[in-house]
Coordinates of C-alpha atoms in Angstrom, one line a residue:
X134 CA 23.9 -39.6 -24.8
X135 CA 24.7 -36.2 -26.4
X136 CA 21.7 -33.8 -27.1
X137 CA 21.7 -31.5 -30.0
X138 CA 20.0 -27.9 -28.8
X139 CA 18.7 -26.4 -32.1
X140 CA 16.7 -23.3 -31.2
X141 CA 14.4 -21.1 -33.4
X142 CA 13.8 -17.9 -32.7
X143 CA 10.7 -16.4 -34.5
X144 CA 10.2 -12.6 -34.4
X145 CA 7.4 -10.9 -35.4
X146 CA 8.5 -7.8 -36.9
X147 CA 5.0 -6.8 -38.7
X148 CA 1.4 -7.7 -38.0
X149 CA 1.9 -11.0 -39.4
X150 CA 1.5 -14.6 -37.5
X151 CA 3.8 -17.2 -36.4
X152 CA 3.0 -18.9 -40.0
X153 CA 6.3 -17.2 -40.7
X154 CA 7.4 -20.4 -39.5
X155 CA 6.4 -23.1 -41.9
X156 CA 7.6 -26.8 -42.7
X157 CA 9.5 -25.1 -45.6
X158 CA 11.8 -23.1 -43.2
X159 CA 12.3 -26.6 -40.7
X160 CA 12.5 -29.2 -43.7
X161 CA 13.4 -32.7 -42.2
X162 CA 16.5 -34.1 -44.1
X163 CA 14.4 -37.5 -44.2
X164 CA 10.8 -36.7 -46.4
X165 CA 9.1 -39.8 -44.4
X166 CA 10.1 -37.6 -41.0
X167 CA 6.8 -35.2 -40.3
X168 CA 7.1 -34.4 -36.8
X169 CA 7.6 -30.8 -37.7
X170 CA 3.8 -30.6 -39.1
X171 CA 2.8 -31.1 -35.0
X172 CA 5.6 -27.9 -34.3
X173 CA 3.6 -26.1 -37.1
X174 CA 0.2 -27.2 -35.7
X175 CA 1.0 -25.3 -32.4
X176 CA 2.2 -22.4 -33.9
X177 CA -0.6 -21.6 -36.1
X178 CA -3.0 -22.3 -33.7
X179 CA -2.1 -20.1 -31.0
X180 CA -3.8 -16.8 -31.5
X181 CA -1.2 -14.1 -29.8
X182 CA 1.3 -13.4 -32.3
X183 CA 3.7 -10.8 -30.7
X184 CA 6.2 -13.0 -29.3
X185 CA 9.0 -14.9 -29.6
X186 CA 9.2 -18.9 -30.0
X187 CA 12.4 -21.2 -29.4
X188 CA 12.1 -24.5 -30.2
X189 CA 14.9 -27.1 -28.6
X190 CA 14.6 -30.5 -30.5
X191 CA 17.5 -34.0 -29.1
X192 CA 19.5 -35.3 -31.5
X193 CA 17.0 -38.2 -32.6
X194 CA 15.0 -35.0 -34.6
X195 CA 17.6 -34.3 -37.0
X196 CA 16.2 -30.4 -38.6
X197 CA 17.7 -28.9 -41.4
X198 CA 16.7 -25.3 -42.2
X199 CA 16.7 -24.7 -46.2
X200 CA 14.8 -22.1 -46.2
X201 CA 14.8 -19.0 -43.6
X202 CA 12.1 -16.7 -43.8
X203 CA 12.6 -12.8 -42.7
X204 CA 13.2 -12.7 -38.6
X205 CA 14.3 -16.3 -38.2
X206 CA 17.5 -17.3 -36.7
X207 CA 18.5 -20.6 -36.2
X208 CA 21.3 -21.4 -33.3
X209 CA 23.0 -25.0 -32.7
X210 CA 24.6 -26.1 -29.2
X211 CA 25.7 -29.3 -28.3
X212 CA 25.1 -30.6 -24.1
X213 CA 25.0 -33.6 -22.6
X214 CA 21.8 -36.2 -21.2
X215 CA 18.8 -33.9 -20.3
X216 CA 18.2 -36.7 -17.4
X217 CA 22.1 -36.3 -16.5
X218 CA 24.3 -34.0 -14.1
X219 CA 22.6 -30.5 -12.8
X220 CA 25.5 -29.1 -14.9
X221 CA 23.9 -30.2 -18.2
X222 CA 20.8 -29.0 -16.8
X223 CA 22.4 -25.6 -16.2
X224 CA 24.1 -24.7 -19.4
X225 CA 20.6 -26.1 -21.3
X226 CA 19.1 -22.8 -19.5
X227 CA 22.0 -20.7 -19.7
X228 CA 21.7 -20.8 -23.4
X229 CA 18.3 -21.0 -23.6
X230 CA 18.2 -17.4 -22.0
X231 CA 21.4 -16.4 -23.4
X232 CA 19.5 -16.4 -26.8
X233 CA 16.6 -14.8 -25.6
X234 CA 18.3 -12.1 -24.4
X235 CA 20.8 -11.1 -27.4
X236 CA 18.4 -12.1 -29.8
X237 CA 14.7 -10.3 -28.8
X238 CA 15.3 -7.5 -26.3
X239 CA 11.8 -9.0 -24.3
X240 CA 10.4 -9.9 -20.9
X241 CA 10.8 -13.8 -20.6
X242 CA 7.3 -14.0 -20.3
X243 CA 6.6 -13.2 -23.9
X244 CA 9.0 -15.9 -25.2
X245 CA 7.2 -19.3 -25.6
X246 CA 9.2 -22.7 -25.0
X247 CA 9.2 -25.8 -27.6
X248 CA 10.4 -29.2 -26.4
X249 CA 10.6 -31.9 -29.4
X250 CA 11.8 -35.6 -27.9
X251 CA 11.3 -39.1 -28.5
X252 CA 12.6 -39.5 -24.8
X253 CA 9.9 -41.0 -22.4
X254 CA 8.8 -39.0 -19.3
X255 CA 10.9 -40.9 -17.0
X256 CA 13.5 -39.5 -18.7
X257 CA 13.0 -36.3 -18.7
X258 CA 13.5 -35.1 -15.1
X259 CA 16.2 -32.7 -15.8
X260 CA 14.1 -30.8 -17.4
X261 CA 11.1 -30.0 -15.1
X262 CA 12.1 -27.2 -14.1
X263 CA 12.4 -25.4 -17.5
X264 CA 8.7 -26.8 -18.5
X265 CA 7.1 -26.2 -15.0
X266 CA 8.8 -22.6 -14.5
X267 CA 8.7 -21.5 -17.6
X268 CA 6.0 -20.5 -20.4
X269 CA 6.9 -23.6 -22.4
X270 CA 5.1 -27.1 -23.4
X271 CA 6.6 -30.7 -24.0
X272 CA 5.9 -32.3 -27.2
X273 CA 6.4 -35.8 -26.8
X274 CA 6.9 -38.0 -30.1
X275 CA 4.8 -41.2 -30.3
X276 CA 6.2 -44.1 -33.0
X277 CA 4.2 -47.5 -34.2
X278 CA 5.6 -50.4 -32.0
X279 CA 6.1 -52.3 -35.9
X280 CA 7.6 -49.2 -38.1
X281 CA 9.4 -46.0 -37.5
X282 CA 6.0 -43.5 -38.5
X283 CA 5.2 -41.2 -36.1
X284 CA 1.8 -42.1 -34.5
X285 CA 1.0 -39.2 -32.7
X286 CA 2.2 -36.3 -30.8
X287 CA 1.2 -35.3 -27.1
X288 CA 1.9 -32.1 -25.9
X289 CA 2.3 -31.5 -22.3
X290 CA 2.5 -28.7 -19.7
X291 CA 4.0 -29.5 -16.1
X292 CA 2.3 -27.3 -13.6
X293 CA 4.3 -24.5 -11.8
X294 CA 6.3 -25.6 -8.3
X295 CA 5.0 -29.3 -8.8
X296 CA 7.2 -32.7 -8.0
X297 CA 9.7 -33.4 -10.0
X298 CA 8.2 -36.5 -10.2
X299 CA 4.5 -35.7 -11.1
X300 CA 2.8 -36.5 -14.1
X301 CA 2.3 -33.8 -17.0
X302 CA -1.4 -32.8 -17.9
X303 CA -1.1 -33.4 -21.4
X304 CA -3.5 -30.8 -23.0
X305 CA -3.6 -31.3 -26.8
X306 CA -2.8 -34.5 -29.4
X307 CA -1.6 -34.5 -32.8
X308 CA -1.6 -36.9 -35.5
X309 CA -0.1 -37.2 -39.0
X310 CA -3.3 -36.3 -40.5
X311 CA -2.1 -32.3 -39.4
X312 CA -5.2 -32.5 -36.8
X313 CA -4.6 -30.9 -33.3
X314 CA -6.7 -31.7 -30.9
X315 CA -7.1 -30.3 -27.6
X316 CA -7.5 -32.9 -24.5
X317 CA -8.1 -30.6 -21.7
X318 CA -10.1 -27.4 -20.6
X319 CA -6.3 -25.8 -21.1
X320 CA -5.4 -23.9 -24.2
X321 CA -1.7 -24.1 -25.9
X322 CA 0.5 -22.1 -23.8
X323 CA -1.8 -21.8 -20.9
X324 CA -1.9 -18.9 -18.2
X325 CA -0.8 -21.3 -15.6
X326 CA 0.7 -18.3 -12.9
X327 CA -2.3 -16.9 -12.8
X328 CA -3.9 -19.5 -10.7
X329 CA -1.9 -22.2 -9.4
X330 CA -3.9 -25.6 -9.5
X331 CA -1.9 -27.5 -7.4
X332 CA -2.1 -25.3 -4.7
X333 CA 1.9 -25.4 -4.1
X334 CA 3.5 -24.0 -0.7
X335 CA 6.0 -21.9 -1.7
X336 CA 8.8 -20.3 0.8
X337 CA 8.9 -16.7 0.8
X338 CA 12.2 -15.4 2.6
X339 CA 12.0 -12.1 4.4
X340 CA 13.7 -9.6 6.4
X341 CA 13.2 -7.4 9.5
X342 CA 11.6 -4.0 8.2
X343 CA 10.2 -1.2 10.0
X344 CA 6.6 -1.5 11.2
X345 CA 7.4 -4.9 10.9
X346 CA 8.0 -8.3 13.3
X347 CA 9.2 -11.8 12.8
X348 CA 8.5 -14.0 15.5
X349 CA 8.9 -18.0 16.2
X350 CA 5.8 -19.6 17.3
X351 CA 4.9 -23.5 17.9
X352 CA 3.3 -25.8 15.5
X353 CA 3.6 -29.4 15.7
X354 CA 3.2 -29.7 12.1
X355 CA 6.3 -27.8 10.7
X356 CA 10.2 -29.1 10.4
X357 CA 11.5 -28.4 14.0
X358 CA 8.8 -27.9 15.9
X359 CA 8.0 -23.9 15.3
X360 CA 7.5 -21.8 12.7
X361 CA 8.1 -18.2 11.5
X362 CA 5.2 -15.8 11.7
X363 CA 5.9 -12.4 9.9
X364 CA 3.4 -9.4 10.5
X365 CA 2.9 -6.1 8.7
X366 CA 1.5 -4.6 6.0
X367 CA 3.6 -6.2 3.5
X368 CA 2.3 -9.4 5.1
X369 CA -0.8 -8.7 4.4
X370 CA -0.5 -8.2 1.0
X371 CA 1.7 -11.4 0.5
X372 CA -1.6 -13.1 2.0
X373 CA -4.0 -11.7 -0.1
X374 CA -1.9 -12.9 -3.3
X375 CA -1.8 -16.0 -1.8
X376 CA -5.8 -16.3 -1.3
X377 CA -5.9 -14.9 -5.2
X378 CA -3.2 -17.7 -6.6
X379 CA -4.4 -20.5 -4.9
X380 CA -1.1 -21.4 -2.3
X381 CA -0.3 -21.7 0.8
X382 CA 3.3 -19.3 3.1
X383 CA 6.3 -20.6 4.2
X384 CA 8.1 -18.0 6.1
X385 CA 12.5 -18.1 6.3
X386 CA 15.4 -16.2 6.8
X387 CA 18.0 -15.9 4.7
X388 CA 21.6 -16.8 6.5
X389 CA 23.3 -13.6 6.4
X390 CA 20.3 -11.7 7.5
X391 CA 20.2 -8.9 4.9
X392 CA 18.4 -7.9 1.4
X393 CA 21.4 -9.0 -0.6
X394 CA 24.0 -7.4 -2.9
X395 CA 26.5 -8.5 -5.0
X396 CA 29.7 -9.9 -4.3
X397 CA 33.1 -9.5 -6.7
X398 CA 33.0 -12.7 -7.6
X399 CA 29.3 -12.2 -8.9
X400 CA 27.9 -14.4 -6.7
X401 CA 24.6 -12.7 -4.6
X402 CA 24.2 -12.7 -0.7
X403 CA 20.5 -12.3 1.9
X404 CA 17.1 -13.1 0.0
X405 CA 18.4 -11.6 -3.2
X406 CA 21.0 -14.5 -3.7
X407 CA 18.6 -17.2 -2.1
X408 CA 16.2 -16.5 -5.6
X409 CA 19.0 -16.2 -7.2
X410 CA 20.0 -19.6 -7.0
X411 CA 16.0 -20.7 -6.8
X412 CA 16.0 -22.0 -3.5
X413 CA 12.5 -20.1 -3.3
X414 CA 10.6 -18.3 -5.7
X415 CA 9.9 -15.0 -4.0
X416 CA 11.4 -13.0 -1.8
X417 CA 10.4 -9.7 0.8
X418 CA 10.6 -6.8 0.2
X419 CA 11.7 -7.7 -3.4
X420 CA 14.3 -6.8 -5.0
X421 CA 16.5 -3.8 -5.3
X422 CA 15.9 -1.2 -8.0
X423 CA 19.8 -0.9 -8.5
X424 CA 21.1 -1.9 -11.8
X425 CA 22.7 -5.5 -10.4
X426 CA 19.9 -6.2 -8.5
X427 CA 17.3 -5.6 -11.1
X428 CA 19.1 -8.2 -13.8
X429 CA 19.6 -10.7 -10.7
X430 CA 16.1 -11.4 -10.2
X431 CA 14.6 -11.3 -13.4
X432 CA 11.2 -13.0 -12.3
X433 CA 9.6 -13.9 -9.6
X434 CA 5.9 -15.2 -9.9
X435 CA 4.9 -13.6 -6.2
X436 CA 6.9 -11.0 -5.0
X437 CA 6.7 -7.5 -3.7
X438 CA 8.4 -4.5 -4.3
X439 CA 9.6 -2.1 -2.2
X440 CA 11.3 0.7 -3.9
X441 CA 13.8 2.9 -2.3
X442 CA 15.0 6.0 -3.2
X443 CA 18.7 4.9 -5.0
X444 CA 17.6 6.2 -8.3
X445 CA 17.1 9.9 -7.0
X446 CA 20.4 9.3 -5.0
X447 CA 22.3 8.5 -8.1
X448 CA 21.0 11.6 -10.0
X449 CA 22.3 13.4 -6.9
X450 CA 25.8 12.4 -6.5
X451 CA 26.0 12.6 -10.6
X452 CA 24.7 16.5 -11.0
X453 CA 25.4 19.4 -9.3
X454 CA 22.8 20.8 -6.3
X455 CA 20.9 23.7 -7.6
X456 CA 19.3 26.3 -5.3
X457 CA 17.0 28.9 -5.6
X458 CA 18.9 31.0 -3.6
X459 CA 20.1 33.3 -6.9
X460 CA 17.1 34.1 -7.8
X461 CA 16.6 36.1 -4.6
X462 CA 20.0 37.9 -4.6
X463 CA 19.1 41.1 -7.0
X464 CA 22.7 42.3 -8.4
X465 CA 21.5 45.0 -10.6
X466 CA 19.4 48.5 -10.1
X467 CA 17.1 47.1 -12.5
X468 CA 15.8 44.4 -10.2
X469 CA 15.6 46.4 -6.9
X470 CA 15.1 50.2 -8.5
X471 CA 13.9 51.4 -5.2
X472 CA 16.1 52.8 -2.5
X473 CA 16.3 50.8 0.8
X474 CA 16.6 53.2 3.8
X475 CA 17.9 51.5 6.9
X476 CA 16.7 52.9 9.9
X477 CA 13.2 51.6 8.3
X478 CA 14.0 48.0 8.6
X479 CA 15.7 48.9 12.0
X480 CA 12.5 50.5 13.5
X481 CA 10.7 47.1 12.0
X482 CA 12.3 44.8 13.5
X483 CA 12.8 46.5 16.8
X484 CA 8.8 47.0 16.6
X485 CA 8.4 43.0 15.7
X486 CA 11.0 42.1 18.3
X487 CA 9.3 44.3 20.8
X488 CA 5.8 43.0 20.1
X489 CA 7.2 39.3 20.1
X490 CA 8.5 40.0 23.8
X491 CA 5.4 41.3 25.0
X492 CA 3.2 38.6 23.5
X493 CA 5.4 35.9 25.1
X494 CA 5.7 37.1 28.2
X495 CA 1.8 38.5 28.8
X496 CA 1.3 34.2 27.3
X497 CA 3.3 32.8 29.9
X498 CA 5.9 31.2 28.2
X499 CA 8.9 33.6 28.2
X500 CA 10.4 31.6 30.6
X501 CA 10.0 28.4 29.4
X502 CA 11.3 29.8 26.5
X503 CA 14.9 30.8 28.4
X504 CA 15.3 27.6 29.6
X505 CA 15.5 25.8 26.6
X506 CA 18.5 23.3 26.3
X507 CA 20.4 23.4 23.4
X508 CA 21.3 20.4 21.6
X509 CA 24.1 20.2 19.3
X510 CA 23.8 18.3 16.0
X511 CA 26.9 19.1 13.9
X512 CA 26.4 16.1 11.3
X513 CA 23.1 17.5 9.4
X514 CA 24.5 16.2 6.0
X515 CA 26.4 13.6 4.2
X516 CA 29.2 16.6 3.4
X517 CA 30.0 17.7 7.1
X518 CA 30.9 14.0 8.0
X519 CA 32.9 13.4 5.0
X520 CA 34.3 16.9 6.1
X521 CA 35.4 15.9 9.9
X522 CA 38.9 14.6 10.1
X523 CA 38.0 12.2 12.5
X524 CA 34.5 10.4 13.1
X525 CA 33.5 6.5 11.4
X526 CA 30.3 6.1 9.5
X527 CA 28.7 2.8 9.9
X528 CA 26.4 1.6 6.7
X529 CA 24.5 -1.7 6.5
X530 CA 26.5 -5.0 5.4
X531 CA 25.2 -6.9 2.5
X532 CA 22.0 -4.4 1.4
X533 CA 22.0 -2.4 -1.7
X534 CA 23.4 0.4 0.3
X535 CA 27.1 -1.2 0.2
X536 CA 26.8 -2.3 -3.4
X537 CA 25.8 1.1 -4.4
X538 CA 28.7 2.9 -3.0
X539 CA 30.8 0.2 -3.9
X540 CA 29.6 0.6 -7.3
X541 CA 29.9 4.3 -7.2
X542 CA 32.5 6.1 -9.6
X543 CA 31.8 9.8 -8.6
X544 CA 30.4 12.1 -6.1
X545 CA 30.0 12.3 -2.2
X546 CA 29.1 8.1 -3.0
X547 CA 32.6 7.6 -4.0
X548 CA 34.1 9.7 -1.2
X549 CA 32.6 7.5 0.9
X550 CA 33.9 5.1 -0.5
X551 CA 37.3 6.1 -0.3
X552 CA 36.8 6.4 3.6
X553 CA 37.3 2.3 4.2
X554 CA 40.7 3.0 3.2
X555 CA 41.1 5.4 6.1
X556 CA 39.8 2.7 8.6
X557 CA 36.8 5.9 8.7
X558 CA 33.8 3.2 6.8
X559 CA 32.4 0.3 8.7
X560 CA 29.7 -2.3 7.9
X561 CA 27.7 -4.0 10.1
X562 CA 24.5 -6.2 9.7
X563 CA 20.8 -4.2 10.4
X564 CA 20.6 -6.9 14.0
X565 CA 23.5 -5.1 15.4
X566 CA 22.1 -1.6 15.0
X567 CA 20.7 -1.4 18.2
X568 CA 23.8 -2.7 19.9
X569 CA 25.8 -0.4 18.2
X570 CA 23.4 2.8 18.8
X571 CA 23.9 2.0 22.6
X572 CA 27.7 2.1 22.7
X573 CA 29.8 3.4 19.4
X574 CA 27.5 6.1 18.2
X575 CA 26.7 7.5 21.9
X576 CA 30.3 7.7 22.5
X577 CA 30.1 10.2 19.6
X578 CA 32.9 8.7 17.7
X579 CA 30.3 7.5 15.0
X580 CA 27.8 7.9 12.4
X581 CA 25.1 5.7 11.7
X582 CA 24.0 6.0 8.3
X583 CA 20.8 3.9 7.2
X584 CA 16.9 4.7 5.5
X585 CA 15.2 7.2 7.4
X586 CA 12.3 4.8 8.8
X587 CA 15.0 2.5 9.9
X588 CA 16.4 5.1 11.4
X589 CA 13.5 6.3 12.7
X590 CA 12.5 3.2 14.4
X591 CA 15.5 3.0 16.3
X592 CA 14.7 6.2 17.9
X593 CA 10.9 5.0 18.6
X594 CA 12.5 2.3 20.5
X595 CA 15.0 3.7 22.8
X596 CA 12.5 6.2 23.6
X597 CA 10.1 3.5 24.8
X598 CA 12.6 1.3 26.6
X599 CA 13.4 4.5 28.4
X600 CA 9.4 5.2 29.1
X601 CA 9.4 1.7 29.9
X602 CA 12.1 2.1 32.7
X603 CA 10.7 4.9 34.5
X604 CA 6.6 2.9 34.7
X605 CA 8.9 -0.1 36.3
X606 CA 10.4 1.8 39.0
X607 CA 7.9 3.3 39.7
X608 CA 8.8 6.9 39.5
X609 CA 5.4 7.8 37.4
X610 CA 3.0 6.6 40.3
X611 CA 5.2 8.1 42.7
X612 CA 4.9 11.8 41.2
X613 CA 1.0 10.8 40.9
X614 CA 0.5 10.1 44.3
X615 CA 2.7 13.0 45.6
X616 CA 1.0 15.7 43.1
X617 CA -1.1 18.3 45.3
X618 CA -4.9 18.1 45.2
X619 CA -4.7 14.8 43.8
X620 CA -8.4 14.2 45.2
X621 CA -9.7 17.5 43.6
X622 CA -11.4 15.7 40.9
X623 CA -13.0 14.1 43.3
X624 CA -15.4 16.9 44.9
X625 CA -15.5 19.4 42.0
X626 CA -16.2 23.2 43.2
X627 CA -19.0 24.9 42.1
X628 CA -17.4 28.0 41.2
X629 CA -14.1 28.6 39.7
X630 CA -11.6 31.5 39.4
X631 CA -10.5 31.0 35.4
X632 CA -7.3 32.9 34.6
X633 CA -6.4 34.0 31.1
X634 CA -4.6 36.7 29.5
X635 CA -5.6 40.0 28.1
X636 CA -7.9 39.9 24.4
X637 CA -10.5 41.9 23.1
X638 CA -12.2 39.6 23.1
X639 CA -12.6 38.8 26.7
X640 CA -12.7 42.5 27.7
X641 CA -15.2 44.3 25.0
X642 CA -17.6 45.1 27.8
X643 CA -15.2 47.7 29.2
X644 CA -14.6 49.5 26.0
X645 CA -18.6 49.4 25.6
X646 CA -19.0 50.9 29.2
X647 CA -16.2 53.3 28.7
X648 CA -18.1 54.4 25.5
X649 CA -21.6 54.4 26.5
X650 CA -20.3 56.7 29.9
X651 CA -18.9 58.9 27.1
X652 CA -21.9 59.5 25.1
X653 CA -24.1 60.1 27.9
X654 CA -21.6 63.0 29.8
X655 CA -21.2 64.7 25.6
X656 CA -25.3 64.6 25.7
X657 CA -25.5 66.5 29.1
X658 CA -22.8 69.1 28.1
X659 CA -24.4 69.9 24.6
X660 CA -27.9 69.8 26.3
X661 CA -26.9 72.1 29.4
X662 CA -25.2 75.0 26.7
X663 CA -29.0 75.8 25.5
X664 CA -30.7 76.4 29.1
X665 CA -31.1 79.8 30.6
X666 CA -29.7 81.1 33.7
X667 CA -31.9 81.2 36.7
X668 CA -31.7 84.6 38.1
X669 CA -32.9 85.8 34.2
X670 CA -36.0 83.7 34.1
X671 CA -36.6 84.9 37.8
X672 CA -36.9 88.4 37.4
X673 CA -39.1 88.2 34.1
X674 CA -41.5 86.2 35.3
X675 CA -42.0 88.5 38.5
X676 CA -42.0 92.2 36.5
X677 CA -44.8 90.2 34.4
X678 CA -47.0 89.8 37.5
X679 CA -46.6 93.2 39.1
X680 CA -47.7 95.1 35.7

């Protein structure tokens, strides 16, 4: 059986309401047809008027449109049996969201569904996926077993992630009269993601990320006998949606092991292409913010992004770097006007070298300072690789990083780029990267270029597998037990000789005894100037006794 698609597309352009869409503008050919009145019913009814509506009627509902009002469009394709081939499935969507998006420029989630049939449910299996995952409702036509008349009109909503098999909730009834009655606690187009009823169990496919781990554990009650257990943060926040929504976790992994990106034939790879093609409906961390990734996964009911700097690294590869390293270069008397004298600034910084010497050394750590090992680290940006004539970069295979310098048409991006050519560019996937640390990139042959925390957490590791190496042979407890006084914490001394360095604050009492003993000598030598001599005061007082 053929199906013809016709699809309206109402757009509200001015405060109005969806009455813009009348039985004048979808006249039936046949004047005894009035299934349209129940299309009408719905649209007047629902309150929210800032959307769009398409409306996909079979070939039994035979619309002619005599009469379009302003921001109607009205768009014909021809398919085959909605309860046929996957195929026929596929292109019903296709067009469905090929109209959406050339017609209304709109999230998907504003754009309400229609479905006008005669078809019985059985029959309409192909399309449970476009009623359950989408915003749309099935109006099913009802005739007298004796005439042709319509008898009613049932309008149905499949819930989201449900059987393909299971049974619409039908949620409102219409009847020639033009009466529309609602048969549920659920209004017309209901918020059905918001809470799922059916309490699905969706599969959410992840990948490894830093401060992150993905385990297999036993349980008797999943597909093989164990099951993935995914901890971290973003974990955590995947659970709490789930205790919000109403459904239950299914950790996987996609096959290739990586985020995703896009391939030349524009097919998708990782998690990315795995909701792509709906094998599940979310994915961790999300999508990529790059311009393929963001108009591959358009929707996802649960998901959880992660965004990564690409749209600050495009901005950077596209303009030029700007310094403020100009501003501090004066090139004219009228910025500096005074005169620099040189011997100035030599006797400074001797003075400041001088004092920095002294303070080190009277602080203990002169020495320490000497012996410093230096460490060479030529590659500290993405120019001085690009720049050496010899070394490899290795970037992550299948992540947004390839696609993006893949996609790249200019800058250091490109030059990159350009390096495969050269045999100087290598990709490998993000489970080799601690193989590869241990052998290509220590032979200092090649770069590893990744996200800083990835990075990062390469580091943290071999650092503790090398801590861990020394506790197992023992060498810590060794230098423990050997260390002098190893028992002195045992029998603490009562007195103790404390060493510290020169301050003035430790040795104020001197300058306070140095000061005091030099008041008290200035006292005597002032005092001692006003005294007599002896012999004077001698012979006055006896020449006073012999008169």
């Amino acid at each position: 059986m053929r199906v013809v698609m016709v699809v309206v597309v109402v757009v509200m352009a001015l405060p109005s309401c969806l009455k813009w869409t009348t039985s004048a503008s979808l006249r039936p050919k046949r004047q005894e047809w009035s299934v349209v009145g129940a299309v009408e019913s719905v649209l007047t009814s629902h309150a929210p008027c800032q959307h769009a509506c398409l409306l996909l009627a079979d070939q039994h509902e035979e619309l002619e449109v005599t009469q379009a009002p302003r921001g109607v469009r009205v768009l014909r394709a021809v398919g085959g049996s909605v309860n046929g081939s996957d195929a026929s499935h596929g292109r019903l969507r296709e067009t469905v969201d090929g109209v959406r998006e050339v017609l209304l420029d709109v999230p998907r989630w504003s754009t309400r569904i229609l479905v006008l049939t005669r078809l019985p449910l059985s029959h309409l299996g192909g399309l449970h996926g476009l009623l359950s995952n989408r915003n749309a409702m099935l109006l099913r036509i009802q005739d007298h077993k004796t005439s042709r008349s319509v008898r009613r009109v049932d309008v149905f909503v499949w819930q989201p992630y449900s059987a393909p098999g299971s049974t619409p909730l039908r949620v409102a009834t219409w009847t020639p009269h033009g009466r529309l009655t609602l048969a549920s606690h659920m209004s017309l187009f209901p918020d059905k993601f918001s809470v799922f009823s059916s309490a699905p169990r969706l599969k959410v496919v992840v990948e490894v990320l830093p401060a992150h781990s993905v385990s297999w554990v036993d349980d008797a009650g999943e597909p093989g006998g164990r099951r993935l257990e995914y901890t971290g943060y973003i974990s955590d926040v995947v659970k709490h949606f789930a205790t919000r929504m109403n459904f239950t976790i299914t950790y996987v992994l996609s096959p290739e092991r990586t985020f995703g990106s896009r391939m030349p034939d524009g097919s998708w790879t990782g998690m990315i292409g795995m909701v792509v093609r709906e094998l599940f409906p979310s994915c961790l961390p999300g999508r990529s913010l790059l311009r393929g990734g963001w108009s591959a996964n358009t929707f996802s009911p649960v998901r959880v992004l992660l965004q990564q700097g690409f749209r600050a690294l495009r901005e950077q590869q596209s303009c030029p770097m700007k310094t403020n390293s100009a501003s501090l270069t004066p090139n004219a008397d009228v910025v500096w006007p005074a005169e620099w004298w040189w011997w100035e600034g030599l006797v400074l910084g001797l003075w400041m070298l001088t004092t920095l010497v002294l303070t080190k050394s009277y602080a203990g750590n002169l020495m320490s300072l000497l012996a410093v090992r230096y460490v060479p680290q030529p590659f500290q940006t993405l120019r001085d690789v690009l720049d050496h004539p010899s070394v490899v970069m290795i970037w992550q295979k299948y992540s947004s990083y390839e696609q993006l310098l893949r996609d790249s048409t200019s800058g250091e991006m490109r030059e990159v780029a350009g390096l495969e050519k050269e045999g100087r560019l290598e990709f490998h996937t993000q489970v080799r990267f601690k193989e590869i640390l241990d052998t290509l990139v220590r032979a200092g042959g090649h770069v590893l270029a990744d996200a800083g925390n990835s990075l990062t957490k390469l580091i943290g590791s071999d650092f503790s597998n090398k801590a861990l190496d020394l506790i197992e042979q023992g060498l810590i407890e060794y230098g423990i037990e050997n260390a002098p006084n190893i028992t002195a914490c045992g029998n603490i001394p009562k007195k103790m000789l404390i060493m510290s360095s020169f301050s003035v604050s430790n040795i104020w009492g001197v300058f306070v005894l140095l000061g005091g003993g030099l008041s008290a000598a200035r006292d005597g030598v002032v005092h001692g100037a006003h005294v007599p001599p002896l012999g004077r005061f001698t012979h006055s007082f006896t020449g006073s006794l012999m008169d």
